[in-house]
C-alpha cells in the first residue's frame, strides 16, 4: 500500500511539472518501464532512486510522503492555508462558509 501511495504521488508531481515518464526516467537513468512500475506500486523504490526522483521533480520528501506519514495532514493543511492566503478576502470567506 505504501508503495502505491508513493508511486501515485510521484506520478502526480511528474504530471504537474509536465514531464513524461520518458523524460523523468531519462533524467534519473532508469527505463520508462521501470518508472511506470514504480508509479503503479509494483516495485519498491530504492532510496537512491527516490532521492534522484525528488531532485529531478524539484520537490521535497514531504511532497512524496505526505499520504503515508502520520503527520502528513499537517503539510496538506499548511499548503491549503497558503493557497487560501493567496485568494481575495471575499473568495476566502466563501470557502470558510462552506467548511
Short mmCIF file of C-alpha atoms in Angstrom, two decimals:
data_model
loop_
_atom_site.label_atom_id
_atom_site.label_comp_id
_atom_site.label_asym_id
_atom_site.label_seq_id
_atom_site.Cartn_x
_atom_site.Cartn_y
_atom_site.Cartn_z
CA UNK A 1 0.00 0.00 0.00
CA UNK A 2 2.78 2.46 0.87
CA UNK A 3 4.49 1.78 -2.46
CA UNK A 4 1.30 2.54 -4.36
CA UNK A 5 0.76 5.81 -2.48
CA UNK A 6 4.33 6.93 -3.09
CA UNK A 7 4.14 5.91 -6.73
CA UNK A 8 0.89 7.81 -7.16
CA UNK A 9 2.45 10.96 -5.68
CA UNK A 10 5.47 10.63 -7.99
CA UNK A 11 3.14 10.35 -10.99
CA UNK A 12 1.07 13.35 -9.84
CA UNK A 13 4.14 15.52 -9.29
CA UNK A 14 5.64 14.43 -12.61
CA UNK A 15 2.45 15.33 -14.47
CA UNK A 16 2.15 18.62 -12.57
CA UNK A 17 5.58 19.52 -13.93
CA UNK A 18 4.52 18.48 -17.44
CA UNK A 19 7.08 15.70 -17.59
CA UNK A 20 6.55 12.43 -19.40
CA UNK A 21 7.68 9.13 -17.95
CA UNK A 22 10.30 9.04 -20.67
CA UNK A 23 11.69 12.44 -19.69
CA UNK A 24 11.85 11.66 -15.97
CA UNK A 25 13.27 8.19 -16.48
CA UNK A 26 15.98 9.56 -18.79
CA UNK A 27 16.85 12.27 -16.25
CA UNK A 28 17.40 9.75 -13.45
CA UNK A 29 18.84 6.92 -15.55
CA UNK A 30 16.13 4.27 -15.40
CA UNK A 31 13.89 2.78 -18.04
CA UNK A 32 10.40 4.17 -18.65
CA UNK A 33 9.07 0.66 -17.96
CA UNK A 34 10.69 0.64 -14.52
CA UNK A 35 9.39 4.14 -13.71
CA UNK A 36 5.91 3.08 -14.78
CA UNK A 37 6.13 0.09 -12.43
CA UNK A 38 7.30 2.36 -9.58
CA UNK A 39 4.42 4.75 -10.17
CA UNK A 40 1.96 1.85 -10.07
CA UNK A 41 3.49 0.48 -6.87
CA UNK A 42 4.64 -2.76 -8.50
CA UNK A 43 8.22 -2.34 -7.28
CA UNK A 44 9.50 -0.84 -4.06
CA UNK A 45 11.66 2.15 -4.78
CA UNK A 46 15.25 2.21 -3.58
CA UNK A 47 16.29 5.20 -1.51
CA UNK A 48 18.93 6.30 -4.01
CA UNK A 49 16.37 6.38 -6.85
CA UNK A 50 13.83 8.15 -4.65
CA UNK A 51 16.32 10.92 -3.90
CA UNK A 52 17.06 11.23 -7.61
CA UNK A 53 13.33 11.47 -8.38
CA UNK A 54 12.78 14.10 -5.67
CA UNK A 55 15.64 16.17 -7.08
CA UNK A 56 14.51 15.73 -10.69
CA UNK A 57 10.96 16.78 -9.79
CA UNK A 58 12.27 19.69 -7.73
CA UNK A 59 10.05 18.71 -4.81
CA UNK A 60 10.52 17.72 -1.18
CA UNK A 61 10.33 14.38 0.56
CA UNK A 62 7.19 15.75 2.25
CA UNK A 63 5.61 16.08 -1.18
CA UNK A 64 6.20 12.38 -1.77
CA UNK A 65 5.43 11.04 1.73
CA UNK A 66 2.50 13.26 2.76
CA UNK A 67 -0.03 10.46 2.17
CA UNK A 68 1.84 7.81 4.13
CA UNK A 69 3.22 9.54 7.23
CA UNK A 70 1.14 10.15 10.34
CA UNK A 71 1.64 13.92 10.25
CA UNK A 72 1.12 14.28 6.52
CA UNK A 73 -2.13 16.12 7.16
CA UNK A 74 -0.10 18.98 8.66
CA UNK A 75 1.71 19.52 5.37
CA UNK A 76 -1.57 19.45 3.48
CA UNK A 77 -3.14 21.87 5.96
CA UNK A 78 -0.20 24.26 5.59
CA UNK A 79 -0.44 24.16 1.82
CA UNK A 80 -4.18 24.75 1.97
CA UNK A 81 -3.59 27.71 4.26
CA UNK A 82 -1.03 29.13 1.83
CA UNK A 83 -3.49 28.81 -1.06
CA UNK A 84 -6.21 30.49 0.99
CA UNK A 85 -3.87 33.40 1.74
CA UNK A 86 -3.48 33.98 -2.00
CA UNK A 87 -7.23 34.45 -2.51
CA UNK A 88 -9.12 37.73 -2.27
CA UNK A 89 -10.91 38.13 1.07
CA UNK A 90 -14.38 37.56 -0.37
CA UNK A 91 -13.37 34.27 -2.01
CA UNK A 92 -11.65 33.15 1.18
CA UNK A 93 -14.81 33.89 3.21
CA UNK A 94 -16.90 31.82 0.80
CA UNK A 95 -14.61 28.87 1.36
CA UNK A 96 -14.73 29.31 5.14
CA UNK A 97 -18.54 29.39 4.98
CA UNK A 98 -18.58 26.06 3.14
CA UNK A 99 -16.10 24.47 5.52
#
